Protein backbone atom coordinates (compact mmCIF):
# COMPACT_ATOMS: atom_id res chain seq x y z
CA UNK A 1 0.00 0.00 0.00
CA UNK A 2 1.44 3.37 -1.01
CA UNK A 3 2.16 5.96 1.68
CA UNK A 4 1.30 9.49 0.62
CA UNK A 5 2.39 12.54 2.60
CA UNK A 6 0.01 15.48 2.15
CA UNK A 7 1.37 18.85 3.29
CA UNK A 8 -0.85 21.92 3.55
CA UNK A 9 -1.38 24.58 6.19
CA UNK A 10 -5.14 24.62 5.49
CA UNK A 11 -6.81 22.05 7.75
CA UNK A 12 -9.81 21.69 5.40
CA UNK A 13 -7.54 20.72 2.51
CA UNK A 14 -5.73 18.16 4.67
CA UNK A 15 -8.98 16.60 5.87
CA UNK A 16 -10.47 16.44 2.38
CA UNK A 17 -7.33 15.03 0.77
CA UNK A 18 -6.93 12.47 3.55
CA UNK A 19 -10.52 11.24 3.21
CA UNK A 20 -10.35 10.95 -0.56
CA UNK A 21 -6.96 9.24 -0.64
CA UNK A 22 -7.88 6.80 2.13
CA UNK A 23 -11.10 5.99 0.29
CA UNK A 24 -8.98 5.15 -2.75
CA UNK A 25 -6.91 2.77 -0.62
CA UNK A 26 -3.78 4.78 0.11
CA UNK A 27 -2.14 5.25 3.48
CA UNK A 28 -2.07 8.97 4.24
CA UNK A 29 0.19 10.98 6.51
CA UNK A 30 -0.55 14.68 6.91
CA UNK A 31 1.61 17.62 7.93
CA UNK A 32 0.43 21.20 8.38
CA UNK A 33 3.80 22.86 7.86
CA UNK A 34 6.96 22.56 5.86
CA UNK A 35 9.06 21.77 8.91
CA UNK A 36 6.70 18.97 9.98
CA UNK A 37 6.85 17.58 6.45
CA UNK A 38 10.66 17.49 6.61
CA UNK A 39 10.45 15.74 9.99
CA UNK A 40 8.27 13.02 8.43
CA UNK A 41 10.50 12.75 5.34
CA UNK A 42 13.62 12.45 7.51
CA UNK A 43 12.05 9.86 9.83
CA UNK A 44 12.14 6.15 9.09
CA UNK A 45 8.59 6.28 7.68
CA UNK A 46 8.48 5.07 4.07
CA UNK A 47 6.94 7.76 1.86
CA UNK A 48 6.03 6.93 -1.74
CA UNK A 49 4.73 10.36 -2.79
CA UNK A 50 4.56 13.89 -1.38
CA UNK A 51 1.69 16.23 -2.26
CA UNK A 52 2.97 19.64 -1.21
CA UNK A 53 1.40 23.09 -0.90
CA UNK A 54 3.64 26.00 -1.79
CA UNK A 55 2.41 28.85 0.39
CA UNK A 56 2.96 27.92 4.03
CA UNK A 57 3.88 30.12 6.98
CA UNK A 58 7.10 28.51 8.21
CA UNK A 59 8.95 27.29 5.14
CA UNK A 60 7.45 27.38 1.68
CA UNK A 61 6.83 24.25 -0.37
CA UNK A 62 9.50 25.11 -2.91
CA UNK A 63 12.14 25.10 -0.18
CA UNK A 64 10.76 21.84 1.23
CA UNK A 65 10.93 20.30 -2.24
CA UNK A 66 14.48 21.60 -2.73
CA UNK A 67 15.53 20.00 0.58
CA UNK A 68 13.90 16.68 -0.32
CA UNK A 69 15.51 16.57 -3.75
CA UNK A 70 18.95 17.51 -2.39
CA UNK A 71 18.95 14.68 0.16
CA UNK A 72 20.24 11.50 -1.54
CA UNK A 73 18.37 9.26 0.93
CA UNK A 74 14.95 10.62 -0.12
CA UNK A 75 15.56 12.41 -3.41
CA UNK A 76 13.79 9.72 -5.43
CA UNK A 77 10.44 10.38 -3.71
CA UNK A 78 8.14 12.05 -6.24
CA UNK A 79 6.93 15.50 -5.17
CA UNK A 80 3.75 17.01 -6.58
CA UNK A 81 3.13 20.67 -5.85
CA UNK A 82 -0.54 21.47 -5.14
CA UNK A 83 -1.08 25.22 -5.02
CA UNK A 84 -3.29 28.16 -5.82
CA UNK A 85 -0.25 29.59 -7.63
CA UNK A 86 -0.98 29.03 -11.30
CA UNK A 87 1.11 31.45 -13.34
CA UNK A 88 3.69 30.04 -15.71
CA UNK A 89 6.49 31.44 -13.54
CA UNK A 90 5.13 29.57 -10.48
CA UNK A 91 4.89 26.30 -12.36
CA UNK A 92 8.40 26.83 -13.77
CA UNK A 93 9.76 27.43 -10.27
CA UNK A 94 8.15 24.19 -9.06
CA UNK A 95 9.99 22.21 -11.72
CA UNK A 96 13.24 24.14 -11.15
CA UNK A 97 13.31 23.09 -7.48
CA UNK A 98 12.79 19.47 -8.48
CA UNK A 99 9.02 18.91 -8.33
CA UNK A 100 7.75 16.08 -10.48
CA UNK A 101 4.43 17.81 -11.21
CA UNK A 102 2.41 20.92 -10.35
CA UNK A 103 -1.37 20.86 -9.84
CA UNK A 104 -3.33 24.04 -9.28
CA UNK A 105 -6.13 24.62 -6.79
CA UNK A 106 -9.06 24.46 -6.68
CA UNK A 107 -8.49 20.76 -6.44
CA UNK A 108 -9.47 18.64 -9.42
CA UNK A 109 -9.64 15.17 -7.93
CA UNK A 110 -9.54 13.41 -11.28
CA UNK A 111 -6.27 15.21 -12.06
CA UNK A 112 -4.87 14.30 -8.64
CA UNK A 113 -5.93 10.67 -9.11
CA UNK A 114 -4.24 10.57 -12.50
CA UNK A 115 -1.01 12.06 -11.12
CA UNK A 116 -0.97 9.71 -8.13
CA UNK A 117 -1.51 6.74 -10.42
CA UNK A 118 1.39 7.96 -12.58
CA UNK A 119 3.79 7.94 -9.63
CA UNK A 120 2.59 5.14 -7.32
CA UNK A 121 0.13 3.12 -9.35
CA UNK A 122 -3.27 1.99 -8.22
CA UNK A 123 -4.23 1.90 -4.55
CA UNK A 124 -2.74 -0.67 -2.25
CA UNK A 125 -6.03 -2.57 -2.37
CA UNK A 126 -5.28 -4.14 -5.73
CA UNK A 127 -1.53 -3.92 -5.88
PDB file of C-alpha atoms in Angstrom:
ATOM      1  CA  UNK A   1       0.000   0.000   0.000  1.00  0.00           C
ATOM      2  CA  UNK A   2       1.437   3.370  -1.014  1.00  0.00           C
ATOM      3  CA  UNK A   3       2.157   5.957   1.682  1.00  0.00           C
ATOM      4  CA  UNK A   4       1.304   9.490   0.615  1.00  0.00           C
ATOM      5  CA  UNK A   5       2.395  12.536   2.598  1.00  0.00           C
ATOM      6  CA  UNK A   6       0.009  15.482   2.153  1.00  0.00           C
ATOM      7  CA  UNK A   7       1.369  18.847   3.291  1.00  0.00           C
ATOM      8  CA  UNK A   8      -0.854  21.921   3.552  1.00  0.00           C
ATOM      9  CA  UNK A   9      -1.375  24.581   6.195  1.00  0.00           C
ATOM     10  CA  UNK A  10      -5.142  24.622   5.486  1.00  0.00           C
ATOM     11  CA  UNK A  11      -6.812  22.045   7.751  1.00  0.00           C
ATOM     12  CA  UNK A  12      -9.809  21.689   5.397  1.00  0.00           C
ATOM     13  CA  UNK A  13      -7.540  20.721   2.509  1.00  0.00           C
ATOM     14  CA  UNK A  14      -5.730  18.160   4.667  1.00  0.00           C
ATOM     15  CA  UNK A  15      -8.981  16.605   5.869  1.00  0.00           C
ATOM     16  CA  UNK A  16     -10.470  16.440   2.380  1.00  0.00           C
ATOM     17  CA  UNK A  17      -7.328  15.026   0.769  1.00  0.00           C
ATOM     18  CA  UNK A  18      -6.930  12.466   3.548  1.00  0.00           C
ATOM     19  CA  UNK A  19     -10.521  11.240   3.212  1.00  0.00           C
ATOM     20  CA  UNK A  20     -10.355  10.949  -0.563  1.00  0.00           C
ATOM     21  CA  UNK A  21      -6.961   9.243  -0.644  1.00  0.00           C
ATOM     22  CA  UNK A  22      -7.884   6.803   2.134  1.00  0.00           C
ATOM     23  CA  UNK A  23     -11.098   5.987   0.288  1.00  0.00           C
ATOM     24  CA  UNK A  24      -8.978   5.154  -2.754  1.00  0.00           C
ATOM     25  CA  UNK A  25      -6.914   2.773  -0.618  1.00  0.00           C
ATOM     26  CA  UNK A  26      -3.781   4.777   0.106  1.00  0.00           C
ATOM     27  CA  UNK A  27      -2.140   5.248   3.476  1.00  0.00           C
ATOM     28  CA  UNK A  28      -2.068   8.970   4.239  1.00  0.00           C
ATOM     29  CA  UNK A  29       0.186  10.980   6.508  1.00  0.00           C
ATOM     30  CA  UNK A  30      -0.547  14.678   6.914  1.00  0.00           C
ATOM     31  CA  UNK A  31       1.610  17.617   7.925  1.00  0.00           C
ATOM     32  CA  UNK A  32       0.428  21.196   8.382  1.00  0.00           C
ATOM     33  CA  UNK A  33       3.797  22.861   7.865  1.00  0.00           C
ATOM     34  CA  UNK A  34       6.962  22.561   5.855  1.00  0.00           C
ATOM     35  CA  UNK A  35       9.060  21.772   8.907  1.00  0.00           C
ATOM     36  CA  UNK A  36       6.703  18.972   9.978  1.00  0.00           C
ATOM     37  CA  UNK A  37       6.854  17.576   6.450  1.00  0.00           C
ATOM     38  CA  UNK A  38      10.655  17.490   6.605  1.00  0.00           C
ATOM     39  CA  UNK A  39      10.452  15.743   9.989  1.00  0.00           C
ATOM     40  CA  UNK A  40       8.274  13.022   8.429  1.00  0.00           C
ATOM     41  CA  UNK A  41      10.503  12.748   5.344  1.00  0.00           C
ATOM     42  CA  UNK A  42      13.619  12.448   7.513  1.00  0.00           C
ATOM     43  CA  UNK A  43      12.053   9.861   9.830  1.00  0.00           C
ATOM     44  CA  UNK A  44      12.141   6.154   9.092  1.00  0.00           C
ATOM     45  CA  UNK A  45       8.591   6.284   7.678  1.00  0.00           C
ATOM     46  CA  UNK A  46       8.475   5.070   4.071  1.00  0.00           C
ATOM     47  CA  UNK A  47       6.944   7.756   1.863  1.00  0.00           C
ATOM     48  CA  UNK A  48       6.030   6.929  -1.738  1.00  0.00           C
ATOM     49  CA  UNK A  49       4.727  10.355  -2.787  1.00  0.00           C
ATOM     50  CA  UNK A  50       4.560  13.894  -1.384  1.00  0.00           C
ATOM     51  CA  UNK A  51       1.694  16.232  -2.264  1.00  0.00           C
ATOM     52  CA  UNK A  52       2.968  19.640  -1.205  1.00  0.00           C
ATOM     53  CA  UNK A  53       1.396  23.086  -0.899  1.00  0.00           C
ATOM     54  CA  UNK A  54       3.644  26.000  -1.788  1.00  0.00           C
ATOM     55  CA  UNK A  55       2.409  28.854   0.387  1.00  0.00           C
ATOM     56  CA  UNK A  56       2.960  27.921   4.031  1.00  0.00           C
ATOM     57  CA  UNK A  57       3.880  30.120   6.983  1.00  0.00           C
ATOM     58  CA  UNK A  58       7.103  28.505   8.214  1.00  0.00           C
ATOM     59  CA  UNK A  59       8.951  27.287   5.143  1.00  0.00           C
ATOM     60  CA  UNK A  60       7.450  27.379   1.680  1.00  0.00           C
ATOM     61  CA  UNK A  61       6.835  24.254  -0.370  1.00  0.00           C
ATOM     62  CA  UNK A  62       9.501  25.115  -2.908  1.00  0.00           C
ATOM     63  CA  UNK A  63      12.139  25.104  -0.179  1.00  0.00           C
ATOM     64  CA  UNK A  64      10.764  21.841   1.235  1.00  0.00           C
ATOM     65  CA  UNK A  65      10.932  20.297  -2.243  1.00  0.00           C
ATOM     66  CA  UNK A  66      14.479  21.604  -2.734  1.00  0.00           C
ATOM     67  CA  UNK A  67      15.528  19.996   0.579  1.00  0.00           C
ATOM     68  CA  UNK A  68      13.900  16.678  -0.320  1.00  0.00           C
ATOM     69  CA  UNK A  69      15.507  16.566  -3.753  1.00  0.00           C
ATOM     70  CA  UNK A  70      18.955  17.505  -2.395  1.00  0.00           C
ATOM     71  CA  UNK A  71      18.949  14.675   0.160  1.00  0.00           C
ATOM     72  CA  UNK A  72      20.244  11.495  -1.538  1.00  0.00           C
ATOM     73  CA  UNK A  73      18.375   9.260   0.926  1.00  0.00           C
ATOM     74  CA  UNK A  74      14.951  10.616  -0.116  1.00  0.00           C
ATOM     75  CA  UNK A  75      15.558  12.415  -3.410  1.00  0.00           C
ATOM     76  CA  UNK A  76      13.792   9.722  -5.431  1.00  0.00           C
ATOM     77  CA  UNK A  77      10.445  10.375  -3.709  1.00  0.00           C
ATOM     78  CA  UNK A  78       8.138  12.054  -6.240  1.00  0.00           C
ATOM     79  CA  UNK A  79       6.933  15.500  -5.165  1.00  0.00           C
ATOM     80  CA  UNK A  80       3.749  17.006  -6.578  1.00  0.00           C
ATOM     81  CA  UNK A  81       3.133  20.668  -5.853  1.00  0.00           C
ATOM     82  CA  UNK A  82      -0.539  21.474  -5.137  1.00  0.00           C
ATOM     83  CA  UNK A  83      -1.078  25.215  -5.021  1.00  0.00           C
ATOM     84  CA  UNK A  84      -3.293  28.157  -5.824  1.00  0.00           C
ATOM     85  CA  UNK A  85      -0.252  29.588  -7.632  1.00  0.00           C
ATOM     86  CA  UNK A  86      -0.984  29.029 -11.299  1.00  0.00           C
ATOM     87  CA  UNK A  87       1.109  31.452 -13.336  1.00  0.00           C
ATOM     88  CA  UNK A  88       3.694  30.042 -15.714  1.00  0.00           C
ATOM     89  CA  UNK A  89       6.493  31.442 -13.539  1.00  0.00           C
ATOM     90  CA  UNK A  90       5.134  29.573 -10.482  1.00  0.00           C
ATOM     91  CA  UNK A  91       4.895  26.297 -12.362  1.00  0.00           C
ATOM     92  CA  UNK A  92       8.398  26.834 -13.775  1.00  0.00           C
ATOM     93  CA  UNK A  93       9.757  27.427 -10.265  1.00  0.00           C
ATOM     94  CA  UNK A  94       8.149  24.191  -9.064  1.00  0.00           C
ATOM     95  CA  UNK A  95       9.994  22.213 -11.720  1.00  0.00           C
ATOM     96  CA  UNK A  96      13.235  24.145 -11.148  1.00  0.00           C
ATOM     97  CA  UNK A  97      13.310  23.093  -7.477  1.00  0.00           C
ATOM     98  CA  UNK A  98      12.788  19.466  -8.485  1.00  0.00           C
ATOM     99  CA  UNK A  99       9.024  18.910  -8.333  1.00  0.00           C
ATOM    100  CA  UNK A 100       7.746  16.082 -10.480  1.00  0.00           C
ATOM    101  CA  UNK A 101       4.428  17.814 -11.213  1.00  0.00           C
ATOM    102  CA  UNK A 102       2.406  20.923 -10.349  1.00  0.00           C
ATOM    103  CA  UNK A 103      -1.368  20.858  -9.840  1.00  0.00           C
ATOM    104  CA  UNK A 104      -3.333  24.038  -9.284  1.00  0.00           C
ATOM    105  CA  UNK A 105      -6.130  24.618  -6.794  1.00  0.00           C
ATOM    106  CA  UNK A 106      -9.057  24.461  -6.679  1.00  0.00           C
ATOM    107  CA  UNK A 107      -8.485  20.756  -6.437  1.00  0.00           C
ATOM    108  CA  UNK A 108      -9.466  18.644  -9.424  1.00  0.00           C
ATOM    109  CA  UNK A 109      -9.641  15.169  -7.932  1.00  0.00           C
ATOM    110  CA  UNK A 110      -9.540  13.412 -11.279  1.00  0.00           C
ATOM    111  CA  UNK A 111      -6.265  15.208 -12.061  1.00  0.00           C
ATOM    112  CA  UNK A 112      -4.870  14.301  -8.643  1.00  0.00           C
ATOM    113  CA  UNK A 113      -5.934  10.675  -9.109  1.00  0.00           C
ATOM    114  CA  UNK A 114      -4.242  10.573 -12.503  1.00  0.00           C
ATOM    115  CA  UNK A 115      -1.014  12.063 -11.125  1.00  0.00           C
ATOM    116  CA  UNK A 116      -0.966   9.710  -8.131  1.00  0.00           C
ATOM    117  CA  UNK A 117      -1.507   6.741 -10.421  1.00  0.00           C
ATOM    118  CA  UNK A 118       1.389   7.964 -12.579  1.00  0.00           C
ATOM    119  CA  UNK A 119       3.789   7.938  -9.634  1.00  0.00           C
ATOM    120  CA  UNK A 120       2.593   5.142  -7.322  1.00  0.00           C
ATOM    121  CA  UNK A 121       0.133   3.124  -9.353  1.00  0.00           C
ATOM    122  CA  UNK A 122      -3.269   1.992  -8.223  1.00  0.00           C
ATOM    123  CA  UNK A 123      -4.231   1.904  -4.555  1.00  0.00           C
ATOM    124  CA  UNK A 124      -2.742  -0.673  -2.254  1.00  0.00           C
ATOM    125  CA  UNK A 125      -6.033  -2.566  -2.373  1.00  0.00           C
ATOM    126  CA  UNK A 126      -5.282  -4.144  -5.731  1.00  0.00           C
ATOM    127  CA  UNK A 127      -1.532  -3.915  -5.879  1.00  0.00           C
TER     128      UNK A 127
END
